[in-house]
Amino acid sequence: MTITEPVLLGGIRRLVTLTVDGTEVRVPEGATILDAMPDGDTPTLCWAPNLNPINACRVCVVEVEGSRVLVPSCARKAEDGMVVNTDSERVRHSRRMVLELLASSTDMSQASPDVQRWMDEYGVDAERYGPPAPPADDRDTRHAGHHHTPDGTTAETVAQPVKIDNDLYVRDYSRCIMCYKCVKACGTDAQFTFAISAAGRGFDARIATEMNNPLPDSACVYCGNCIGVCPTGALKSVSEHELREAGDWHPEEETVTTTICSFCGVGCNLELHVQQGQIVNVTSPSDHSVTHGHLCIKGRFGFQHVQNLPEERRG
Amino acid sequence: MDLRLSDAVASPAVQEAVAAVLAEHTRATGDVVREHAYFTDSGHAARDRRHLLLPALHAVMDAEGWISPGALNHLARVLSVPPADVYGVATFYAMLVVEPRAPHVVHVCDDIACGPNGGEEIAARLTTELGPEGKGDDACWVRSPCLGLCERAPAVLLQRAGRPDVSIAPATAEAATAELAAPVEERPAADRAFDDTSVSVPQTAGDRAGLRLLRRIGLVDPESVDDYRAHGGYTALRRAVELGPTRVIKEVTDSALTGRGGAAFPTGVKWDGVARAPERPHYLVCNADESEPGTFKDRVLMESDPFGLVEAMTIAGYATGCERGYLYIRGEYPLATRRLQHAIEAARARGYLGADVLGAGFTFDIELRRGAGAYICGEETALLNSLEGLRGEPRNKPPFPSVKGLFGKPTVINNVETLYNVLEVLAVGGPAFASIGGDRSTGTKLFCVAGAVSTPGVYEVDFGTTLRELLMLAGGVRGELRAVLLGGAAGGFVTPDQLDVPLTLEGTRGIGATLGSGVVLAIDTAADVPAMLRRIAAFFRDESCGQCVPCRVGTVRQEEALARLVRGAPLGSRATELALLDDLAKVMQDASICGLGHTAPAAVKSALALGLLDPPTSTNGRAR
Ligand SMILES: Cc1cc2nc3c(=O)[nH]c(=O)nc-3n(C[C@H](O)[C@H](O)[C@H](O)COP(=O)(O)O)c2cc1C
Ligand code: SF4
Ligand code: SF4
Ligand code: SF4
Ligand code: FES
Ligand code: FES
């Protein structure tokens, strides 16, 4: 997207002019470099339109003249006179390596098709770090500043058992890339419940409730907003998890029906994701002015009563 | 929003300990801490308590030896912090534990100076005496990265619930177990070993010529404000008050003083920026987190001349319009912490801190905060987050701390050594200070000389002294020199043919090296360089905060690849491993958020470039 006309977002804002890959681009003051990207196909993982920039994954880095290191396009504000290069050798290398390091340590198989495409385009070779180490059962209790010295025969991963401790959603942290989106969605950026936090440090960092309590013993209210922002399928509804486990998951057949939630008077837009005549997930568009993509437990999970399923397929 | 907490209840001892932290904060600062059973993430009421989380976690550790579920609930309630956040913060720090552990813990340094110099023997002996690492009922031992006592290697730290922590160095397993069994004393016996300052600062045993920053060390009583004054203390502050804030900053700018914390940023520019910032309040932070392996200069200054830092911080606060300074000291420095705590109290009692400092009409006070075992908290924005009671994860820059720092306010952050230099700038004047050395390297510099030299210790020399001269000052190299690790784990190696490099920012850059935090670790031909590199790679893997992918996963892959290379078991060929390491180095340097990731591959890269990791046949050839 090239923004050449003034974009008025709630009041008149000054425009700043920067150069992106040799082309002059004008964006409103306060916009990020990502907002100014011409083709809209910068890889992003920890960024989401409905969250404040998190700046953790570093897959969106670009070269800015005068800066010794690469800068995160999702978080850095555009400045007048900035000269940005999004496709230099350095940029391509860092993007490839970020994706490759993630793919070598995390199960990315349920990340979006965009992610799969970026991995292809940047030439990711996750296998060159050696065979993946077997799943670990101690990832929730590792102590900061201590690890077992590796001999390098296998590549350490975050593989671990799936956490299923409630009826509504599962936490499959073998797929977690530590993008912090769920933490932000649960906390300051949407839900203000603060049920989960990043815990531990370094490669042993993880998303956790206090003392690793099961979700029913935590502050979680099952709004599912963390699921809504998770980019890799680490967090997903029990219905999706079970269908996938049963080999009965068919995204290619999925239809999406838009409706309005009838539980209360707020008027949240709902998108009902339907496979084989069954609602499998409920989301809300991130650009919707009421929800910004976030819902509550009723809109997210309260769809059982509209399912008109044959007896044998009811839960 | 109400907190949702489990039924677990804190013991009376924990409740008392936490209450004491709040009471102490109120006593020392006059801040009133309200206790609410609600929390908001951003409200002022919550912010004015959350910053007490780390001190409160320390207090719980001291009361019970671990953070129990009941203690966690209690902290959440009293400080209005979500319990998941308390957990996230507690699990970030190596000195805090959230599972039951023996109340007395011996942290055994197995890092670059100690590991090969007795540290591993201590670990082995303690395994016999106390059990495997981390196991034991009453006492246990754990490995530790550099404890900042390298000149006295090998070092251990005793972290003890219910009694003061102590360092022992040089240590033996026997000394550690004896101290565990020793009766509680007002003044820990182990501290007395540090009374002879000539061990850490050999220059104080000689004629003291050229000592400026170290001038008072060994002469002044670190526990007496009167003695400090008798040795010239508080003349710099009086001079500053005579000059007024603007001219103090001008002197500092004229001195061309650059930060000694590693980034070498001009101090005058930093001070000027904060002094002019319209937003109030301004904050001062002294970075005393010194955790770079091989670094111990700040510890020595603080242990032996604590009032100097209190005075220097007061000058910095006066010049930049800060009424409050935070002194963030690494958690593994018990003696320096005790001395500074005492110095702050004594200065306050005499009117050198508080509402009307020196009767000169300005307010300045200092709050001491302890880190809890996290190298990354030395990175300035991670330090700010740690002070605010958050995980010590670096922030995205810009904005820089001088614009948006502690609690979002303009903040000056300076290293300990940088601040001691300010006393010298005021004593001699900016231009005279700048006449020593040149360019951006003016004044004197402290170096942490350790490893294979006859007399390890902190040495103060003029900028421009050569590496060879510095090694001679430390009694020369023991054995045959193979290389020198310059700048610490984040620095790189120099070889015996480069010893004439002038020790300046410019001179070291000229040979592709860095001064970093002033580490000069001499390595002889008997040393196991591959093992040292693996320790450095393990250090970065342990100390990465884990926030960004290049560093979080890159440090793991670097350690694995290095392990294969050193074992002579490459995946593919040696060449593919070298290419892999190079690819990792590039992404860590280019795309990491902070300096930890940027420098994590530095030592490995440097060792490879200099052939220090070549297969045995060729290394022998090079070493001779
Ligand atoms: C990983 C990391 C660790 C650091 N540790 C320290 C430290 O322990 N002490 C320190 O003064 N500066 C440390 N720094 C540098 C600080 O970020 C900052 O530049 C410094 O405190 C500024 O003070 P100065 O200008 O007086 O040097 C560290 C930087 C990084 C990236
Ligand atoms: S479901 Fe809602 S409340 Fe529960 S962890 Fe996710 S975002 Fe937080
Ligand atoms: S669970 Fe998902 S949203 Fe949360 S940090 Fe992991 S990948 Fe990101
Ligand atoms: S570079 Fe390393 S230490 Fe720094 S923010 Fe990234 S993960 Fe954390
Ligand atoms: S998308 Fe920009 S850092 Fe993750
Ligand atoms: S104290 Fe052991 S290496 Fe520094």
mmCIF file of C-alpha atoms in Angstrom, chain A residues 9-312:
data_model
loop_
_atom_site.group_PDB
_atom_site.id
_atom_site.type_symbol
_atom_site.label_atom_id
_atom_site.label_comp_id
_atom_site.label_asym_id
_atom_site.label_seq_id
_atom_site.Cartn_x
_atom_site.Cartn_y
_atom_site.Cartn_z
ATOM 1 C CA LEU A 9 -7.140 9.674 11.172
ATOM 2 C CA GLY A 10 -9.134 11.587 13.735
ATOM 3 C CA GLY A 11 -7.920 15.105 13.164
ATOM 4 C CA ILE A 12 -5.381 16.590 10.818
ATOM 5 C CA ARG A 13 -1.891 15.188 11.197
ATOM 6 C CA ARG A 14 1.306 16.445 9.708
ATOM 7 C CA LEU A 15 2.798 14.260 7.034
ATOM 8 C CA VAL A 16 6.320 12.955 7.083
ATOM 9 C CA THR A 17 8.192 12.052 3.941
ATOM 10 C CA LEU A 18 10.599 9.167 3.822
ATOM 11 C CA THR A 19 12.227 7.116 1.106
ATOM 12 C CA VAL A 20 11.476 3.424 0.979
ATOM 13 C CA ASP A 21 13.521 1.411 -1.511
ATOM 14 C CA GLY A 22 14.160 4.516 -3.577
ATOM 15 C CA THR A 23 10.557 5.701 -3.667
ATOM 16 C CA GLU A 24 9.319 8.703 -1.730
ATOM 17 C CA VAL A 25 6.463 7.864 0.594
ATOM 18 C CA ARG A 26 4.377 10.212 2.703
ATOM 19 C CA VAL A 27 2.665 8.993 5.845
ATOM 20 C CA PRO A 28 0.967 10.768 8.732
ATOM 21 C CA GLU A 29 3.184 11.663 11.641
ATOM 22 C CA GLY A 30 3.202 8.828 14.143
ATOM 23 C CA ALA A 31 2.906 6.125 11.496
ATOM 24 C CA THR A 32 5.478 3.355 11.614
ATOM 25 C CA ILE A 33 7.847 2.352 8.856
ATOM 26 C CA LEU A 34 5.642 -0.713 8.390
ATOM 27 C CA ASP A 35 2.681 1.575 7.713
ATOM 28 C CA ALA A 36 4.745 3.160 4.952
ATOM 29 C CA MET A 37 5.728 -0.082 3.256
ATOM 30 C CA PRO A 38 4.871 -0.039 -0.409
ATOM 31 C CA ASP A 39 3.813 -3.603 -1.011
ATOM 32 C CA GLY A 40 2.316 -4.566 2.305
ATOM 33 C CA ASP A 41 4.185 -7.820 2.337
ATOM 34 C CA THR A 42 6.701 -7.314 5.069
ATOM 35 C CA PRO A 43 6.879 -10.462 7.158
ATOM 36 C CA THR A 44 5.533 -9.904 10.678
ATOM 37 C CA LEU A 45 4.929 -12.298 13.551
ATOM 38 C CA CYS A 46 4.628 -10.351 16.791
ATOM 39 C CA TRP A 47 2.862 -7.405 15.210
ATOM 40 C CA ALA A 48 -0.927 -7.254 14.963
ATOM 41 C CA PRO A 49 -3.162 -4.420 13.806
ATOM 42 C CA ASN A 50 -5.124 -4.507 17.052
ATOM 43 C CA LEU A 51 -2.171 -4.509 19.465
ATOM 44 C CA ASN A 52 0.521 -1.991 20.317
ATOM 45 C CA PRO A 53 3.816 -2.883 18.641
ATOM 46 C CA ILE A 54 5.574 -5.558 20.679
ATOM 47 C CA ASN A 55 8.894 -5.591 18.865
ATOM 48 C CA ALA A 56 10.063 -9.040 19.875
ATOM 49 C CA CYS A 57 10.322 -11.340 16.884
ATOM 50 C CA ARG A 58 12.474 -9.076 14.674
ATOM 51 C CA VAL A 59 11.318 -10.642 11.433
ATOM 52 C CA CYS A 60 10.156 -7.265 10.116
ATOM 53 C CA VAL A 61 13.564 -5.589 10.307
ATOM 54 C CA VAL A 62 14.667 -3.088 7.687
ATOM 55 C CA GLU A 63 17.804 -1.107 7.079
ATOM 56 C CA VAL A 64 17.612 2.583 7.957
ATOM 57 C CA GLU A 65 20.460 4.758 6.745
ATOM 58 C CA GLY A 66 22.506 6.049 9.649
ATOM 59 C CA SER A 67 21.528 3.223 11.964
ATOM 60 C CA ARG A 68 24.279 0.741 12.806
ATOM 61 C CA VAL A 69 21.838 -2.104 13.362
ATOM 62 C CA LEU A 70 18.620 -3.042 11.597
ATOM 63 C CA VAL A 71 15.419 -1.553 12.965
ATOM 64 C CA PRO A 72 12.007 -3.149 13.504
ATOM 65 C CA SER A 73 9.675 -1.626 10.937
ATOM 66 C CA CYS A 74 6.597 -2.469 13.016
ATOM 67 C CA ALA A 75 7.711 -0.374 15.959
ATOM 68 C CA ARG A 76 9.926 2.385 14.597
ATOM 69 C CA LYS A 77 8.107 5.571 13.739
ATOM 70 C CA ALA A 78 8.682 7.023 10.306
ATOM 71 C CA GLU A 79 10.697 10.241 10.347
ATOM 72 C CA ASP A 80 11.163 12.974 7.801
ATOM 73 C CA GLY A 81 14.094 12.231 5.544
ATOM 74 C CA MET A 82 14.459 8.622 6.675
ATOM 75 C CA VAL A 83 15.978 6.410 3.998
ATOM 76 C CA VAL A 84 14.737 2.849 4.333
ATOM 77 C CA ASN A 85 15.907 -0.241 2.534
ATOM 78 C CA THR A 86 13.688 -3.289 2.860
ATOM 79 C CA ASP A 87 15.375 -5.731 0.541
ATOM 80 C CA SER A 88 19.120 -5.497 1.087
ATOM 81 C CA GLU A 89 21.284 -8.549 1.624
ATOM 82 C CA ARG A 90 21.461 -7.769 5.352
ATOM 83 C CA VAL A 91 17.693 -7.497 5.651
ATOM 84 C CA ARG A 92 17.085 -10.697 3.734
ATOM 85 C CA HIS A 93 19.669 -12.524 5.813
ATOM 86 C CA SER A 94 18.180 -11.450 9.136
ATOM 87 C CA ARG A 95 14.638 -12.272 8.062
ATOM 88 C CA ARG A 96 15.695 -15.674 6.835
ATOM 89 C CA MET A 97 17.604 -16.398 10.024
ATOM 90 C CA VAL A 98 14.753 -15.298 12.307
ATOM 91 C CA LEU A 99 12.353 -17.603 10.471
ATOM 92 C CA GLU A 100 14.948 -20.369 10.351
ATOM 93 C CA LEU A 101 15.781 -20.127 14.057
ATOM 94 C CA LEU A 102 12.090 -20.288 14.861
ATOM 95 C CA ALA A 103 11.461 -23.181 12.512
ATOM 96 C CA SER A 104 14.410 -25.089 13.989
ATOM 97 C CA SER A 105 13.070 -24.777 17.513
ATOM 98 C CA THR A 106 9.305 -24.487 17.213
ATOM 99 C CA ASP A 107 6.542 -26.362 15.402
ATOM 100 C CA MET A 108 5.493 -23.828 12.767
ATOM 101 C CA SER A 109 3.293 -26.222 10.805
ATOM 102 C CA GLN A 110 0.069 -24.493 11.802
ATOM 103 C CA ALA A 111 1.268 -20.949 11.256
ATOM 104 C CA SER A 112 -0.568 -18.992 8.594
ATOM 105 C CA PRO A 113 0.003 -19.617 4.865
ATOM 106 C CA ASP A 114 1.799 -16.246 4.787
ATOM 107 C CA VAL A 115 4.377 -17.566 7.222
ATOM 108 C CA GLN A 116 4.859 -20.718 5.159
ATOM 109 C CA ARG A 117 5.313 -18.572 2.077
ATOM 110 C CA TRP A 118 7.873 -16.287 3.749
ATOM 111 C CA MET A 119 9.843 -19.318 4.858
ATOM 112 C CA ASP A 120 9.975 -20.476 1.250
ATOM 113 C CA GLU A 121 10.750 -17.057 -0.154
ATOM 114 C CA TYR A 122 13.590 -16.360 2.247
ATOM 115 C CA GLY A 123 15.022 -19.853 1.805
ATOM 116 C CA VAL A 124 14.681 -21.239 5.300
ATOM 117 C CA ASP A 125 16.614 -24.448 5.999
ATOM 118 C CA ALA A 126 15.717 -25.474 9.531
ATOM 119 C CA GLU A 127 17.454 -28.800 9.246
ATOM 120 C CA ARG A 128 20.982 -27.486 9.148
ATOM 121 C CA TYR A 129 21.046 -27.188 12.949
ATOM 122 C CA GLY A 130 20.863 -30.929 13.334
ATOM 123 C CA PRO A 131 18.084 -33.319 14.273
ATOM 124 C CA PRO A 132 15.596 -31.830 16.757
ATOM 125 C CA ALA A 133 16.035 -32.845 20.371
ATOM 126 C CA PRO A 134 13.237 -34.967 21.837
ATOM 127 C CA PRO A 135 10.382 -33.174 23.675
ATOM 128 C CA ALA A 136 11.232 -31.993 27.174
ATOM 129 C CA ASP A 137 8.984 -32.372 30.195
ATOM 130 C CA ASP A 138 10.814 -29.858 32.383
ATOM 131 C CA ARG A 139 10.275 -26.649 30.439
ATOM 132 C CA ASP A 140 7.914 -25.263 33.076
ATOM 133 C CA THR A 141 10.407 -25.565 35.895
ATOM 134 C CA ARG A 142 13.787 -24.595 34.469
ATOM 135 C CA HIS A 143 15.769 -22.150 36.547
ATOM 136 C CA ALA A 144 16.968 -18.842 35.098
ATOM 137 C CA GLY A 145 20.687 -18.775 34.489
ATOM 138 C CA HIS A 146 21.174 -22.524 34.428
ATOM 139 C CA HIS A 147 21.050 -25.051 31.631
ATOM 140 C CA HIS A 148 22.584 -28.363 30.764
ATOM 141 C CA THR A 149 25.643 -28.024 28.603
ATOM 142 C CA PRO A 150 24.750 -29.318 25.149
ATOM 143 C CA ASP A 151 27.049 -31.464 23.056
ATOM 144 C CA GLY A 152 25.433 -30.236 19.852
ATOM 145 C CA THR A 153 24.315 -33.612 18.527
ATOM 146 C CA THR A 154 20.714 -32.448 18.534
ATOM 147 C CA ALA A 155 19.107 -29.037 18.176
ATOM 148 C CA GLU A 156 17.242 -27.937 21.281
ATOM 149 C CA THR A 157 13.556 -27.193 20.737
ATOM 150 C CA VAL A 158 10.552 -26.058 22.744
ATOM 151 C CA ALA A 159 8.729 -29.343 22.104
ATOM 152 C CA GLN A 160 6.650 -30.339 25.131
ATOM 153 C CA PRO A 161 3.291 -31.933 25.978
ATOM 154 C CA VAL A 162 0.072 -30.045 25.101
ATOM 155 C CA LYS A 163 -1.681 -28.416 28.044
ATOM 156 C CA ILE A 164 -5.358 -29.418 28.137
ATOM 157 C CA ASP A 165 -6.848 -28.318 31.428
ATOM 158 C CA ASN A 166 -10.257 -26.873 30.561
ATOM 159 C CA ASP A 167 -13.137 -27.447 28.142
ATOM 160 C CA LEU A 168 -12.645 -24.416 25.947
ATOM 161 C CA TYR A 169 -9.098 -24.037 24.736
ATOM 162 C CA VAL A 170 -5.741 -25.795 24.681
ATOM 163 C CA ARG A 171 -2.211 -24.471 25.014
ATOM 164 C CA ASP A 172 0.220 -26.243 22.738
ATOM 165 C CA TYR A 173 3.441 -24.459 23.616
ATOM 166 C CA SER A 174 5.532 -26.607 21.272
ATOM 167 C CA ARG A 175 4.213 -24.084 18.756
ATOM 168 C CA CYS A 176 4.902 -20.996 20.822
ATOM 169 C CA ILE A 177 7.305 -18.465 19.325
ATOM 170 C CA MET A 178 7.151 -16.147 22.348
ATOM 171 C CA CYS A 179 5.612 -13.292 20.415
ATOM 172 C CA TYR A 180 3.962 -11.987 23.622
ATOM 173 C CA LYS A 181 0.745 -11.251 21.727
ATOM 174 C CA CYS A 182 -1.396 -13.380 24.039
ATOM 175 C CA VAL A 183 0.085 -11.649 27.093
ATOM 176 C CA LYS A 184 -0.750 -8.240 25.648
ATOM 177 C CA ALA A 185 -4.233 -9.327 24.580
ATOM 178 C CA CYS A 186 -4.923 -10.725 28.041
ATOM 179 C CA GLY A 187 -3.440 -7.635 29.690
ATOM 180 C CA THR A 188 -3.100 -4.002 28.780
ATOM 181 C CA ASP A 189 -4.090 -4.152 25.120
ATOM 182 C CA ALA A 190 -7.543 -5.675 25.419
ATOM 183 C CA GLN A 191 -8.718 -7.805 28.272
ATOM 184 C CA PHE A 192 -7.111 -6.399 31.445
ATOM 185 C CA THR A 193 -7.319 -9.823 33.071
ATOM 186 C CA PHE A 194 -3.562 -10.473 33.373
ATOM 187 C CA ALA A 195 -3.996 -14.235 33.666
ATOM 188 C CA ILE A 196 -0.752 -15.013 31.837
ATOM 189 C CA SER A 197 2.734 -13.587 31.712
ATOM 190 C CA ALA A 198 6.092 -14.341 30.214
ATOM 191 C CA ALA A 199 8.054 -16.379 32.759
ATOM 192 C CA GLY A 200 11.560 -17.774 32.901
ATOM 193 C CA ARG A 201 14.423 -16.344 30.871
ATOM 194 C CA GLY A 202 16.239 -16.788 27.595
ATOM 195 C CA PHE A 203 15.470 -19.911 25.622
ATOM 196 C CA ASP A 204 13.661 -21.241 28.676
ATOM 197 C CA ALA A 205 11.248 -18.306 28.668
ATOM 198 C CA ARG A 206 7.617 -19.337 28.324
ATOM 199 C CA ILE A 207 4.075 -18.118 28.727
ATOM 200 C CA ALA A 208 2.638 -19.142 32.072
ATOM 201 C CA THR A 209 0.040 -18.587 34.727
ATOM 202 C CA GLU A 210 1.276 -18.041 38.271
ATOM 203 C CA MET A 211 3.108 -21.146 39.506
ATOM 204 C CA ASN A 212 2.013 -22.886 36.273
ATOM 205 C CA ASN A 213 -1.465 -23.320 37.731
ATOM 206 C CA PRO A 214 -4.008 -24.903 35.405
ATOM 207 C CA LEU A 215 -6.171 -22.266 33.710
ATOM 208 C CA PRO A 216 -9.281 -22.987 35.830
ATOM 209 C CA ASP A 217 -7.234 -21.991 38.897
ATOM 210 C CA SER A 218 -5.975 -18.815 37.252
ATOM 211 C CA ALA A 219 -7.628 -15.478 36.578
ATOM 212 C CA CYS A 220 -8.567 -16.584 33.035
ATOM 213 C CA VAL A 221 -12.109 -15.675 31.998
ATOM 214 C CA TYR A 222 -11.980 -17.624 28.704
ATOM 215 C CA CYS A 223 -12.488 -14.617 26.503
ATOM 216 C CA GLY A 224 -10.268 -16.348 23.969
ATOM 217 C CA ASN A 225 -8.609 -13.083 22.975
ATOM 218 C CA CYS A 226 -5.251 -14.758 23.328
ATOM 219 C CA ILE A 227 -6.377 -17.388 20.819
ATOM 220 C CA GLY A 228 -7.471 -14.631 18.477
ATOM 221 C CA VAL A 229 -3.977 -13.159 18.248
ATOM 222 C CA CYS A 230 -1.822 -16.299 18.415
ATOM 223 C CA PRO A 231 0.030 -16.563 15.089
ATOM 224 C CA THR A 232 1.135 -20.192 15.219
ATOM 225 C CA GLY A 233 -1.763 -22.268 16.483
ATOM 226 C CA ALA A 234 -0.211 -22.639 19.921
ATOM 227 C CA LEU A 235 -3.505 -21.493 21.389
ATOM 228 C CA LYS A 236 -6.633 -22.942 19.865
ATOM 229 C CA SER A 237 -10.150 -23.951 20.757
ATOM 230 C CA VAL A 238 -10.709 -27.466 22.036
ATOM 231 C CA SER A 239 -13.037 -28.030 19.079
ATOM 232 C CA GLU A 240 -10.270 -27.221 16.602
ATOM 233 C CA HIS A 241 -7.721 -29.211 18.564
ATOM 234 C CA GLU A 242 -9.938 -32.307 18.640
ATOM 235 C CA LEU A 243 -10.793 -32.118 14.968
ATOM 236 C CA ARG A 244 -7.123 -31.766 14.072
ATOM 237 C CA GLU A 245 -6.181 -34.670 16.304
ATOM 238 C CA ALA A 246 -8.877 -36.768 14.653
ATOM 239 C CA GLY A 247 -7.561 -35.844 11.217
ATOM 240 C CA ASP A 248 -10.872 -34.153 10.580
ATOM 241 C CA TRP A 249 -9.676 -30.571 10.110
ATOM 242 C CA HIS A 250 -10.452 -29.113 6.679
ATOM 243 C CA PRO A 251 -9.534 -25.460 6.427
ATOM 244 C CA GLU A 252 -9.901 -25.560 2.648
ATOM 245 C CA GLU A 253 -13.609 -26.289 3.078
ATOM 246 C CA GLU A 254 -14.139 -23.653 5.726
ATOM 247 C CA THR A 255 -16.769 -20.983 5.145
ATOM 248 C CA VAL A 256 -17.021 -17.781 7.156
ATOM 249 C CA THR A 257 -20.359 -16.217 7.997
ATOM 250 C CA THR A 258 -20.542 -12.762 9.502
ATOM 251 C CA THR A 259 -23.159 -11.998 12.091
ATOM 252 C CA ILE A 260 -23.718 -9.963 15.213
ATOM 253 C CA CYS A 261 -23.476 -11.429 18.672
ATOM 254 C CA SER A 262 -26.931 -11.716 20.274
ATOM 255 C CA PHE A 263 -25.864 -12.215 23.877
ATOM 256 C CA CYS A 264 -25.826 -8.574 24.891
ATOM 257 C CA GLY A 265 -26.389 -5.110 23.514
ATOM 258 C CA VAL A 266 -22.813 -4.193 22.615
ATOM 259 C CA GLY A 267 -23.175 -5.441 19.066
ATOM 260 C CA CYS A 268 -19.897 -7.280 18.464
ATOM 261 C CA ASN A 269 -19.333 -8.507 14.930
ATOM 262 C CA LEU A 270 -18.819 -12.239 14.836
ATOM 263 C CA GLU A 271 -17.296 -14.368 12.107
ATOM 264 C CA LEU A 272 -18.518 -17.922 12.368
ATOM 265 C CA HIS A 273 -16.006 -20.368 10.916
ATOM 266 C CA VAL A 274 -17.883 -23.402 9.681
ATOM 267 C CA GLN A 275 -16.525 -26.739 8.564
ATOM 268 C CA GLN A 276 -18.779 -29.654 7.593
ATOM 269 C CA GLY A 277 -21.848 -27.861 8.852
ATOM 270 C CA GLN A 278 -20.329 -27.253 12.251
ATOM 271 C CA ILE A 279 -19.089 -24.012 13.837
ATOM 272 C CA VAL A 280 -15.447 -24.670 14.654
ATOM 273 C CA ASN A 281 -14.279 -21.221 15.718
ATOM 274 C CA VAL A 282 -15.627 -17.741 16.296
ATOM 275 C CA THR A 283 -13.550 -14.650 15.619
ATOM 276 C CA SER A 284 -14.143 -10.952 15.147
ATOM 277 C CA PRO A 285 -12.453 -8.739 12.559
ATOM 278 C CA SER A 286 -9.484 -6.839 14.006
ATOM 279 C CA ASP A 287 -10.585 -3.663 12.234
ATOM 280 C CA HIS A 288 -14.074 -3.711 13.683
ATOM 281 C CA SER A 289 -14.655 -0.464 15.534
ATOM 282 C CA VAL A 290 -16.394 -2.117 18.477
ATOM 283 C CA THR A 291 -14.355 -5.255 19.091
ATOM 284 C CA HIS A 292 -10.961 -4.566 17.504
ATOM 285 C CA GLY A 293 -10.992 -8.322 17.093
ATOM 286 C CA HIS A 294 -11.549 -9.053 20.775
ATOM 287 C CA LEU A 295 -14.579 -10.833 22.242
ATOM 288 C CA CYS A 296 -15.805 -12.279 25.515
ATOM 289 C CA ILE A 297 -16.458 -15.883 26.508
ATOM 290 C CA LYS A 298 -20.058 -15.725 25.262
ATOM 291 C CA GLY A 299 -19.270 -14.523 21.777
ATOM 292 C CA ARG A 300 -16.135 -16.647 21.467
ATOM 293 C CA PHE A 301 -17.336 -19.948 22.855
ATOM 294 C CA GLY A 302 -21.086 -19.669 23.386
ATOM 295 C CA PHE A 303 -22.085 -21.083 20.031
ATOM 296 C CA GLN A 304 -23.215 -24.534 21.123
ATOM 297 C CA HIS A 305 -26.862 -23.509 21.194
ATOM 298 C CA VAL A 306 -26.893 -22.437 17.548
ATOM 299 C CA GLN A 307 -25.375 -25.691 16.375
ATOM 300 C CA ASN A 308 -28.058 -27.838 14.905
ATOM 301 C CA LEU A 309 -26.096 -31.036 14.811
ATOM 302 C CA PRO A 310 -27.202 -34.601 14.479
ATOM 303 C CA GLU A 311 -27.348 -36.369 17.843
ATOM 304 C CA GLU A 312 -24.126 -38.330 17.363
#
